[in-house]
CSV table of N, CA and C and ligand atoms in Angstrom, one decimal:
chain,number,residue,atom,x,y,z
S,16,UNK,N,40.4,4.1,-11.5
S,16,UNK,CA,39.8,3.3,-10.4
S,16,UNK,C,39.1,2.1,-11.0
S,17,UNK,N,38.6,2.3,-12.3
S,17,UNK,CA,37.7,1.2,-12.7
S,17,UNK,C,38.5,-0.1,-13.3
S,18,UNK,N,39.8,0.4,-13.7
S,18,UNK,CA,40.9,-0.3,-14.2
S,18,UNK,C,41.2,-1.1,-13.2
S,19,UNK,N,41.6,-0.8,-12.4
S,19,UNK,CA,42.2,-1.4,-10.6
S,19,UNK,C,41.0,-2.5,-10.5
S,20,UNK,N,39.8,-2.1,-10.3
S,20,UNK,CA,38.4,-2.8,-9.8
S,20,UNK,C,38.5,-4.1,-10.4
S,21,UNK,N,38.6,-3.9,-12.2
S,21,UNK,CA,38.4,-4.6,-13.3
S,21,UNK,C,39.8,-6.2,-13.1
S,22,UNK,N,41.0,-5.3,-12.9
S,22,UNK,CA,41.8,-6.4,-12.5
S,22,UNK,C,41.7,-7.2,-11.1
S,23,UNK,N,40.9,-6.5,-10.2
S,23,UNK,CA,41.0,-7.0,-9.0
S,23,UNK,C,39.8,-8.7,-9.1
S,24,UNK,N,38.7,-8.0,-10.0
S,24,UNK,CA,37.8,-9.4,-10.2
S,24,UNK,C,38.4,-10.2,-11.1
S,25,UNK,N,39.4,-9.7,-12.2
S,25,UNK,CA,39.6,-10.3,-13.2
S,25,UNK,C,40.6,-12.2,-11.8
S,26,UNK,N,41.5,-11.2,-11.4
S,26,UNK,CA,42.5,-11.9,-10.3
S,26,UNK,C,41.7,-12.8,-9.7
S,27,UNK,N,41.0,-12.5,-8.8
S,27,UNK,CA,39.5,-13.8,-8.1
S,27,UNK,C,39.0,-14.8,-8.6
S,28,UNK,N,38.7,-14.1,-10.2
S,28,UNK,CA,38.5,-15.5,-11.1
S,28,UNK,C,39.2,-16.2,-11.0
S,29,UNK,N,40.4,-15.9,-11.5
S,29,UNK,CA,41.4,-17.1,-11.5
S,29,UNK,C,41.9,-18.2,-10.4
S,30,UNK,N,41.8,-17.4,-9.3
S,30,UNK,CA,42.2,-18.3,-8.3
S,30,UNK,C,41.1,-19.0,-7.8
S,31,UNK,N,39.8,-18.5,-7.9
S,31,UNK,CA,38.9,-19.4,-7.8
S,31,UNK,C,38.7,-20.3,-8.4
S,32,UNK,N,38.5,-20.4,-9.9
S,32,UNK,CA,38.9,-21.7,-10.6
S,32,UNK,C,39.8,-22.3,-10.8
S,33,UNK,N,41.2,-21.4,-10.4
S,33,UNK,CA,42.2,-23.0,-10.0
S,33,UNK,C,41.8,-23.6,-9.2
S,34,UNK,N,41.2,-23.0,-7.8
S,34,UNK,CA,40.7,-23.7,-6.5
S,34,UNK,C,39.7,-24.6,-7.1
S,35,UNK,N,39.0,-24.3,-7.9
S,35,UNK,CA,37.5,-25.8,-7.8
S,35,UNK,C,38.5,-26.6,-9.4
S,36,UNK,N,39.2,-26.7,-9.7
S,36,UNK,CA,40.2,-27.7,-10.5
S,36,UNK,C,40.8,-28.2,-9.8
S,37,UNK,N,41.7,-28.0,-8.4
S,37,UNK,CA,42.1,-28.6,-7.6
S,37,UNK,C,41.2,-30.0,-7.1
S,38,UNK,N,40.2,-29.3,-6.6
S,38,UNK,CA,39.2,-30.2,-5.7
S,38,UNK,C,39.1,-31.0,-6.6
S,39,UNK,N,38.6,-31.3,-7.8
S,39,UNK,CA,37.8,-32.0,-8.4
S,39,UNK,C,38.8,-33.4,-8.4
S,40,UNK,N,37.8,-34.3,-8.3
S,40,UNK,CA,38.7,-35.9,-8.5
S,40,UNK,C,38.3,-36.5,-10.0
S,41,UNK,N,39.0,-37.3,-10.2
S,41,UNK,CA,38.3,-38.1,-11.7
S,41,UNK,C,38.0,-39.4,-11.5
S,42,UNK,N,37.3,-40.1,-11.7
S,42,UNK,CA,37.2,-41.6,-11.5
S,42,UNK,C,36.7,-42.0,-12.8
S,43,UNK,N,36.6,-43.3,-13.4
S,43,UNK,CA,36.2,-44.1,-14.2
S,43,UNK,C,34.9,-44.7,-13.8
S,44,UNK,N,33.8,-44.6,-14.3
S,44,UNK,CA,32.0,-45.1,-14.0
S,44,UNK,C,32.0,-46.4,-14.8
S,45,UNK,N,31.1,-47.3,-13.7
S,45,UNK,CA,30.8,-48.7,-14.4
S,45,UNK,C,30.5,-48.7,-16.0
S,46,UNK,N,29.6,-47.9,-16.0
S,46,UNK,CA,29.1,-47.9,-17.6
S,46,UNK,C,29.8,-48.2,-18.7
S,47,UNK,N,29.9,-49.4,-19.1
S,47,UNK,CA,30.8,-49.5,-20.1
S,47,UNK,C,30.6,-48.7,-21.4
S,48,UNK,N,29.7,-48.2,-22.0
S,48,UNK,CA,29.7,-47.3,-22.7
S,48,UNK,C,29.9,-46.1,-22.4
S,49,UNK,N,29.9,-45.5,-21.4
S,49,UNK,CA,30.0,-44.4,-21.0
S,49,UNK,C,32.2,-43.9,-21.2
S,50,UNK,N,31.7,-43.6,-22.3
S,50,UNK,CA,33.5,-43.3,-22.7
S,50,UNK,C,34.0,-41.6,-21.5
S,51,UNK,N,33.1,-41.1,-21.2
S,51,UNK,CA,33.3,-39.6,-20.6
S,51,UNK,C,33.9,-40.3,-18.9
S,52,UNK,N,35.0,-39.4,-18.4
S,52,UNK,CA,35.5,-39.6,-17.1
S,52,UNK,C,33.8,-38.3,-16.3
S,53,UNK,N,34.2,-39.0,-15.2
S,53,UNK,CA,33.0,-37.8,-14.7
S,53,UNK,C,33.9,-37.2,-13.6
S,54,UNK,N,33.2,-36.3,-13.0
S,54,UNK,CA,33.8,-35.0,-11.8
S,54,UNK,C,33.1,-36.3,-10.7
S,55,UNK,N,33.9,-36.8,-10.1
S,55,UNK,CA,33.4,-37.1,-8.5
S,55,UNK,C,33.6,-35.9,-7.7
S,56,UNK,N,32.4,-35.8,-6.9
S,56,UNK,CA,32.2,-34.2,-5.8
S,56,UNK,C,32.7,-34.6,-4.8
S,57,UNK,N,33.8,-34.2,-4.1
S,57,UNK,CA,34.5,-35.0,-2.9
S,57,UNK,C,34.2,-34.7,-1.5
S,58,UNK,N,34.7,-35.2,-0.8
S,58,UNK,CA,33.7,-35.0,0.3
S,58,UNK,C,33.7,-36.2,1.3
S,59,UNK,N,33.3,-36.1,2.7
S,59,UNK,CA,33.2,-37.3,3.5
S,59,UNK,C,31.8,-38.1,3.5
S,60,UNK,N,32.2,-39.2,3.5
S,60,UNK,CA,30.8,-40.0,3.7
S,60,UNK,C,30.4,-39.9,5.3
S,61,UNK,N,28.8,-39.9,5.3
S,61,UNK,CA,28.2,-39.3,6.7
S,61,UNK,C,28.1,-40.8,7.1
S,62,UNK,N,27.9,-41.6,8.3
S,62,UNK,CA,27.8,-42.9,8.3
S,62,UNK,C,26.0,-43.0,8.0
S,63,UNK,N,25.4,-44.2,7.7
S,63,UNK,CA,24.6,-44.3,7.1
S,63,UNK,C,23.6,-45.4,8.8
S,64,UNK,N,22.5,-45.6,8.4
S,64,UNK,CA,21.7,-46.4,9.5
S,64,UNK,C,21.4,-47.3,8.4
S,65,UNK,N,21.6,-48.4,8.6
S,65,UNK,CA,21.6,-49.6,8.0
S,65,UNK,C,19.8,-50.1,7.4
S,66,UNK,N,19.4,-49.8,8.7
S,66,UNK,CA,17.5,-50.2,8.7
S,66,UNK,C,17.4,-49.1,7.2
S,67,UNK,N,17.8,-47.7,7.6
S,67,UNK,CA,17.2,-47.1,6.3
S,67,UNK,C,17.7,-47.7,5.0
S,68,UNK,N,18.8,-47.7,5.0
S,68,UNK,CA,19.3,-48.6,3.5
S,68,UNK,C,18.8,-49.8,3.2
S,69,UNK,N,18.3,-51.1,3.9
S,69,UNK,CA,17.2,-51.6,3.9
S,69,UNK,C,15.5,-51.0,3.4
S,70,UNK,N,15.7,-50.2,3.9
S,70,UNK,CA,13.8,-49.6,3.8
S,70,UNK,C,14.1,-49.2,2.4
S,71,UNK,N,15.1,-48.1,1.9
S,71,UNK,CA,15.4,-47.6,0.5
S,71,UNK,C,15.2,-48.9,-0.6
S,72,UNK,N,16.2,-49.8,0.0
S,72,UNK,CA,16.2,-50.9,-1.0
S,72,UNK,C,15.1,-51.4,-1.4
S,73,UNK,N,14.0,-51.8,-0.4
S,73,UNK,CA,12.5,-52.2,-0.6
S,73,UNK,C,11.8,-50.8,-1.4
S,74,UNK,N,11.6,-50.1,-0.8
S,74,UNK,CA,10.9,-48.9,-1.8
S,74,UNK,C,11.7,-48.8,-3.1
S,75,UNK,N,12.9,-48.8,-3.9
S,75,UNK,CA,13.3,-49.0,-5.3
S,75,UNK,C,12.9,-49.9,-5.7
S,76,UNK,N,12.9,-51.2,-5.1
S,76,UNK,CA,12.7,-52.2,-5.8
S,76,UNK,C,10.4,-52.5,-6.2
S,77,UNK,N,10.0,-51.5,-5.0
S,77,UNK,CA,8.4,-51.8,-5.2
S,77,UNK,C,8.1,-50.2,-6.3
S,78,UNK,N,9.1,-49.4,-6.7
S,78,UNK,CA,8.8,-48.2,-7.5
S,78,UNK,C,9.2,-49.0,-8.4
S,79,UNK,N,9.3,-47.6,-9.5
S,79,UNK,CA,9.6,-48.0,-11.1
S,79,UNK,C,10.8,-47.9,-11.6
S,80,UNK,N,11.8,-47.8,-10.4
S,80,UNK,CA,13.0,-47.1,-10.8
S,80,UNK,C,14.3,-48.1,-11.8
S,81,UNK,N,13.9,-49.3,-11.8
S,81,UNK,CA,13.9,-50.5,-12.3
S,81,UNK,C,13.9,-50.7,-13.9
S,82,UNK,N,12.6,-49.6,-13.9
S,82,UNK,CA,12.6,-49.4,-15.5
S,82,UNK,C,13.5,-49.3,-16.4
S,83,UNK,N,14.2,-47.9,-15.4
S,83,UNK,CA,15.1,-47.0,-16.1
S,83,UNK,C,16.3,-47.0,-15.6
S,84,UNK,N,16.6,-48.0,-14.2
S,84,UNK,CA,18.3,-48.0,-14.0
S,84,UNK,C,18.3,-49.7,-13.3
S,85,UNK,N,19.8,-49.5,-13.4
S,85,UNK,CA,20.2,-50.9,-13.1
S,85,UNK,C,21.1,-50.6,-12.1
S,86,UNK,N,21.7,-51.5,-11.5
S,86,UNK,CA,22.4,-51.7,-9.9
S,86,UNK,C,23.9,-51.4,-10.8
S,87,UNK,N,24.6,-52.2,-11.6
S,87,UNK,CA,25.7,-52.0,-11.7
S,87,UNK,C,25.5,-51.2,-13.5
S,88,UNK,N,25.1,-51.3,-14.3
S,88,UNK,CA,25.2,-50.8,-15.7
S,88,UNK,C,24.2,-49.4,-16.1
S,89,UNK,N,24.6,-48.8,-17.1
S,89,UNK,CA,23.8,-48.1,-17.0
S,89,UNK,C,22.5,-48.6,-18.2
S,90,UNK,N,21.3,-47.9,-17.8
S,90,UNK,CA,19.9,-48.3,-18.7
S,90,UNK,C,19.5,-47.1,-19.2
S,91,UNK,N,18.4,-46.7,-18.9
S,91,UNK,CA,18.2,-45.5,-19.6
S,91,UNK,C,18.7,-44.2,-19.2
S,92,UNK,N,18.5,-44.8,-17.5
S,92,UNK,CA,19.2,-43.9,-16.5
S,92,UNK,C,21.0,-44.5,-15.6
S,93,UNK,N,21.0,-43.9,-15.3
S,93,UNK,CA,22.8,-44.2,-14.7
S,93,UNK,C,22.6,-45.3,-13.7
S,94,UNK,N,23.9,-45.7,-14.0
S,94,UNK,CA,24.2,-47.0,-12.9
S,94,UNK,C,23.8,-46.8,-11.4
S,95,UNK,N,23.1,-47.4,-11.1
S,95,UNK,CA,23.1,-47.1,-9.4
S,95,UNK,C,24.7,-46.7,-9.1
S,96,UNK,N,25.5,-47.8,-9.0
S,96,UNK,CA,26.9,-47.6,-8.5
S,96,UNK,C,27.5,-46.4,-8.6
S,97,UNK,N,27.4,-46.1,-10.4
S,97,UNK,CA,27.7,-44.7,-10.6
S,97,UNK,C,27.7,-43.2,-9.9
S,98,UNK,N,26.1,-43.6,-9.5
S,98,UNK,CA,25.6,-42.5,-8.8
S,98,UNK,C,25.8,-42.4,-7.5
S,99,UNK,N,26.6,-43.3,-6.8
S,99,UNK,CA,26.7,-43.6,-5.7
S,99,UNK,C,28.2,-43.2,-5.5
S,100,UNK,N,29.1,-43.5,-6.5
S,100,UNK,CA,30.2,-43.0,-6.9
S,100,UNK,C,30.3,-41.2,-6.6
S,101,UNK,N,29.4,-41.0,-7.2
S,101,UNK,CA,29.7,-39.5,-7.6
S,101,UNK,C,29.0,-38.9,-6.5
S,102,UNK,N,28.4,-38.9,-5.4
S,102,UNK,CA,27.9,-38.0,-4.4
S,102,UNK,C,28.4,-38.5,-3.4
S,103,UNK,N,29.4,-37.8,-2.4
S,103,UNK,CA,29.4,-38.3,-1.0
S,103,UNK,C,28.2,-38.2,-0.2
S,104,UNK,N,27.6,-39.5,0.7
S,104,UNK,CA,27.1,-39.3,1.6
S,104,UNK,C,27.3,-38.3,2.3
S,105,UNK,N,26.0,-36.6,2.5
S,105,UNK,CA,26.1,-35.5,3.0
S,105,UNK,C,24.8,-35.2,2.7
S,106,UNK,N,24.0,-34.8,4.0
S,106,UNK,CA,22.8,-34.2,3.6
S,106,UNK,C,22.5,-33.3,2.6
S,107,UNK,N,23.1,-32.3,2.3
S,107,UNK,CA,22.7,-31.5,1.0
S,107,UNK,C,22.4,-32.0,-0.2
S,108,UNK,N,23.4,-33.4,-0.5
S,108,UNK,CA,23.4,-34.2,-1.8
S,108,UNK,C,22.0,-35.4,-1.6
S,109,UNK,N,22.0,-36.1,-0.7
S,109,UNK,CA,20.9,-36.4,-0.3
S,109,UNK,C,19.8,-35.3,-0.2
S,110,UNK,N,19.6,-34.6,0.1
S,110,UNK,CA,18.6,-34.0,0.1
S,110,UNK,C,18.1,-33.6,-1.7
S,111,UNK,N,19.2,-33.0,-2.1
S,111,UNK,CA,19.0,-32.4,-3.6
S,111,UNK,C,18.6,-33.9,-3.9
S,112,UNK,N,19.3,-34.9,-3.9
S,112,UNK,CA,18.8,-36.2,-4.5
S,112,UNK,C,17.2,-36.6,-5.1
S,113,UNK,N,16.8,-36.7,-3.0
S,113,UNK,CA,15.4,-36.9,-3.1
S,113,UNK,C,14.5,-35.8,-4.2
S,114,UNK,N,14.8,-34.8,-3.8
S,114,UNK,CA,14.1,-33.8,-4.7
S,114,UNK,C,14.1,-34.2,-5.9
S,115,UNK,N,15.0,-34.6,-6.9
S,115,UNK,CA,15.2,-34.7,-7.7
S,115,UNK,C,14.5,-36.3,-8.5
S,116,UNK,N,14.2,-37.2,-7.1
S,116,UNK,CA,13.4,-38.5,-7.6
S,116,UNK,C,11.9,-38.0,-7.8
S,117,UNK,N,11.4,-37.0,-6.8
S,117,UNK,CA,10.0,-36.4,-6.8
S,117,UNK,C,9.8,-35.7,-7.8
S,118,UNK,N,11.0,-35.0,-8.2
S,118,UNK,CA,10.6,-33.3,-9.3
S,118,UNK,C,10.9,-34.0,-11.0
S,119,UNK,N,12.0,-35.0,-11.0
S,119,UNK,CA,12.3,-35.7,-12.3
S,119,UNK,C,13.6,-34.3,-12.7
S,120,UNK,N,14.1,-34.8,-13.6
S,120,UNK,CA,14.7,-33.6,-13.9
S,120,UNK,C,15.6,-34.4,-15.2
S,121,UNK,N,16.9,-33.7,-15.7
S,121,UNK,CA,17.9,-33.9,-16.8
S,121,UNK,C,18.5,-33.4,-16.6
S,122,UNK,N,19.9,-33.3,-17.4
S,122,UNK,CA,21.1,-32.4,-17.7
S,122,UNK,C,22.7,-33.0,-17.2
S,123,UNK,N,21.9,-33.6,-15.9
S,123,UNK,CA,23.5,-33.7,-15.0
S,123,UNK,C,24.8,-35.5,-15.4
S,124,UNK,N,23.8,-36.3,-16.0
S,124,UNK,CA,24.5,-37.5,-16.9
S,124,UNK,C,24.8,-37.2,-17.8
S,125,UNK,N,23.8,-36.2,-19.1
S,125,UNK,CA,24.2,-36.4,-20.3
S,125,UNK,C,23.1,-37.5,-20.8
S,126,UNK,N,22.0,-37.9,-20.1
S,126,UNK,CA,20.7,-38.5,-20.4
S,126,UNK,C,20.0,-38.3,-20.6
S,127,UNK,N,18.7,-39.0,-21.3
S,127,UNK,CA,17.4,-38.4,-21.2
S,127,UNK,C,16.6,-38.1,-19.7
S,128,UNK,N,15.5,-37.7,-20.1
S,128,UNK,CA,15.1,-37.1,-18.9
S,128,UNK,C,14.5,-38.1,-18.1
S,129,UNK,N,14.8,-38.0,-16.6
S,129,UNK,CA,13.8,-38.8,-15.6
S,129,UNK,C,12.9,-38.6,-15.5
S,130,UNK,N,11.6,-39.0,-15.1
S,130,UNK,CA,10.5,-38.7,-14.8
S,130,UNK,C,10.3,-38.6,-13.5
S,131,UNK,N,9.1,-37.4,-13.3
S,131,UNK,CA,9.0,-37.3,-11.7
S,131,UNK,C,8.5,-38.3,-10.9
S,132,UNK,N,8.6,-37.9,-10.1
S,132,UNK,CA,8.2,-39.2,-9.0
S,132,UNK,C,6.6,-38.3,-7.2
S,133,UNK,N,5.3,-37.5,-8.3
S,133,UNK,CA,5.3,-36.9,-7.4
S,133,UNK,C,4.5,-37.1,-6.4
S,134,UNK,N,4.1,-38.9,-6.3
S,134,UNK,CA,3.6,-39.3,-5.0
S,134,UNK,C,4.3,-40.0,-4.1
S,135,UNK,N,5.8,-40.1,-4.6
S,135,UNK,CA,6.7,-40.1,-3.2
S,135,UNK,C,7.1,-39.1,-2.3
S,136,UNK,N,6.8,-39.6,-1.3
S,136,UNK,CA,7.0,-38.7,0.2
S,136,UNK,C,8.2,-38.0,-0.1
S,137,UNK,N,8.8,-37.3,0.4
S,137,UNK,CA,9.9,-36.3,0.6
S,137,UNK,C,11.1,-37.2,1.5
S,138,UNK,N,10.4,-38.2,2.6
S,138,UNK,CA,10.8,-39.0,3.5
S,138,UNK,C,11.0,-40.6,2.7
S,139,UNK,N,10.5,-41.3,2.0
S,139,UNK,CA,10.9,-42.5,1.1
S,139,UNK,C,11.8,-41.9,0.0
S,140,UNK,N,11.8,-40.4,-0.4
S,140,UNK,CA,12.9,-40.4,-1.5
S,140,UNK,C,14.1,-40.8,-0.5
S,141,UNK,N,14.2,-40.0,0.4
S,141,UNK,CA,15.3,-40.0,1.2
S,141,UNK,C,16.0,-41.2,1.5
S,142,UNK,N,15.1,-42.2,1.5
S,142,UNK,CA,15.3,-43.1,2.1
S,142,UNK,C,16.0,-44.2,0.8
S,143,UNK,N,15.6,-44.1,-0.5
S,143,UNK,CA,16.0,-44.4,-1.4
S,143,UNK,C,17.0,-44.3,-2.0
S,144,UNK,N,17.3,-42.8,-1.4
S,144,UNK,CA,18.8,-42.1,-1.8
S,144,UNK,C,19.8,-42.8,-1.1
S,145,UNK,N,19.5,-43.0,0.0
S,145,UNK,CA,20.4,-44.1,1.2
S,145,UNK,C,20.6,-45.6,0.7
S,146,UNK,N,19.8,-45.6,0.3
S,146,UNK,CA,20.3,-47.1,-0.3
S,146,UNK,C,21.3,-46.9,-1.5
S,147,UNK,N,20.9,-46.3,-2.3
S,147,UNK,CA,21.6,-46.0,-3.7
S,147,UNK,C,22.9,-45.1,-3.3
S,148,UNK,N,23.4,-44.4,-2.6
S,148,UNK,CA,24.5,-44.0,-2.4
S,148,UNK,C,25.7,-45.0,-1.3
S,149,UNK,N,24.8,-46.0,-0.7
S,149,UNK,CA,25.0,-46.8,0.0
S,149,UNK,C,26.1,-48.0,-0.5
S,150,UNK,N,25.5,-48.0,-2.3
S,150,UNK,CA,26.5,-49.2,-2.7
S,150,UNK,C,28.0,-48.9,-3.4
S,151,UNK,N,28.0,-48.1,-2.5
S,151,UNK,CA,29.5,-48.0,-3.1
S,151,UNK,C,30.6,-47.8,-1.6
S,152,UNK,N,30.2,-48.2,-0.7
S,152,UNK,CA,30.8,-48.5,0.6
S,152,UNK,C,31.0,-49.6,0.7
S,153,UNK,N,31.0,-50.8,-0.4
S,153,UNK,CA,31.2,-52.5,0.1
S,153,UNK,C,32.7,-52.4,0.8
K,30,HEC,C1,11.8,-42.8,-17.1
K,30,HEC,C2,13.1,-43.4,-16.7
K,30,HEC,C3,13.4,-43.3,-15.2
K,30,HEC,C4,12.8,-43.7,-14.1
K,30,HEC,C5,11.4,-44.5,-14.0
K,30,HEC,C6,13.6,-43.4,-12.9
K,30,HEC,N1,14.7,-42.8,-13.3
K,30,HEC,FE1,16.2,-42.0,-12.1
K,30,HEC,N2,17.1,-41.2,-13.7
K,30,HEC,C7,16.7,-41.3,-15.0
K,30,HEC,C8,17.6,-40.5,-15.9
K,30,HEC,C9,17.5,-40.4,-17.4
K,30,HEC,C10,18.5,-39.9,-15.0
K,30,HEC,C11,19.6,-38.9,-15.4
K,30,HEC,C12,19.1,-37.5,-15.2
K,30,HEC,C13,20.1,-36.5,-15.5
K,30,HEC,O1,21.0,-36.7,-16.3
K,30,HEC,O2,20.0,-35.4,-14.8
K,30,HEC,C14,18.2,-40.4,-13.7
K,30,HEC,C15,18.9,-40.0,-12.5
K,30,HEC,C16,18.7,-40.5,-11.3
K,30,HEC,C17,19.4,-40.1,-10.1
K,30,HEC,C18,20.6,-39.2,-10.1
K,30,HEC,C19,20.2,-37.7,-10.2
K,30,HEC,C20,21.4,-36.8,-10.3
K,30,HEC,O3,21.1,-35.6,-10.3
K,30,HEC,O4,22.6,-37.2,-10.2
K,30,HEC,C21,18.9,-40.7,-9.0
K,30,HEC,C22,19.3,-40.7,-7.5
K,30,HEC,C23,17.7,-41.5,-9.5
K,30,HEC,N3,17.7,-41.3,-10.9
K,30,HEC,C24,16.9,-42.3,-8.8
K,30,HEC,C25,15.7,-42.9,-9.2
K,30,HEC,C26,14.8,-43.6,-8.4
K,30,HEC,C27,15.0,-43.8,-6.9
K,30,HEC,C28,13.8,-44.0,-9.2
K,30,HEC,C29,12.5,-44.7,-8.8
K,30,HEC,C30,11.6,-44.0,-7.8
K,30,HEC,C31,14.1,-43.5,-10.5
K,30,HEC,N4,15.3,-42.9,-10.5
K,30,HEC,C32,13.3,-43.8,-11.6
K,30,HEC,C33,15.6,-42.1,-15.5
K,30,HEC,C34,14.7,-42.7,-14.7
C-alpha cells in the first residue's frame, strides 16, 4: 500500500510541473545588463482607471522611489517597465505589490534589498502600483 501511495504522489509531481512549465512565458527585460530571461506570470490585465495612474505617478515621483529605479533601465532597483512586464494587472499582484513598497523586501530580481516604505498608506502603495504596472500598456 505504501508503494502504490508513494507512486501515486510521485505521478502528481510530475504533471504538476509540467503544468506550471507550460504556463510560464519568457520575455526579454529592458535592462540591458540584465543577461537572465525572467518568468513573465501570465495572466489578463484588469483595465486600469486612468485618474489612479495619474495619482500613482505623482506619489513615485514626490517619494524616494527615484533613488533606486528608473522608468525604462534598471538602477539599484528594476526597471519600472520591467516590472510592469512581469505582473499582469490583477488584484492579488497589486495587492502583494503594495505590500511589498510598505514592508521593503528582496529575493524576487536577484537585487539588493528595497527598503520599506512604512508611512505609506496601504491606499497610495496601491495606487503607485497602478501607475508602474500601467507602463507597459502603451
Ligand atoms: C533603497 C532603494 C529602493 C528604493 C528607495 C525603492 N526601491 Fe523599489 N526596489 C528596490 C529593489 C532593490 C527591488 C528589488 C527587490 C527584489 O529583488 O525583491 C525593488 C523592487 C520594487 C518593486 C517590485 C517588487 C517585486 O516583488 O517584484 C516595486 C513595485 C517597487 N520596487 C516599487 C517601489 C516604489 C513605488 C518605491 C517608492 C515608494 C520604491 N520602490 C523605492 C529598491 C528600492
Amino acid at each position: 500500500m505504501k508503494v502504490v501511495s508513494y507512486f501515486i504522489v510521485c505521478a502528481l509531481w510530475i504533471i504538476m510541473s509540467c503544468q506550471a512549465k507550460m504556463e510560464r512565458q519568457v520575455t526579454k527585460l529592458n535592462s540591458p545588463d540584465l543577461k537572465e530571461e525572467f518568468y513573465v506570470i501570465p495572466g489578463e490585465d484588469e483595465p486600469l482607471d486612468p485618474e489612479s495612474i495619474k495619482k500613482g505617478k505623482v506619489l513615485v515621483s514626490y517619494n524616494d522611489c527615484y533613488h533606486c529605479h528608473r522608468e525604462e533601465s534598471r538602477a539599484k532597483g528594476p526597471a519600472f517597465t520591467d516590472i510592469s512586464k512581469r505582473y499582469p494587472i490583477q488584484k492579488a499582484y497589486v495587492d502583494m505589490l503594495a505590500r511589498k513598497i510598505i514592508s521593503g523586501g528582496t529575493g524576487t530580481w536577484g537585487y539588493p534589498v528595497m527598503s520599506p516604505h512604512p508611512k505609506i498608506s496601504e491606499e497610495d502603495a496601491k495606487l503607485m502600483v497602478y501607475y508602474i504596472l500601467s507602463l507597459d500598456q502603451k
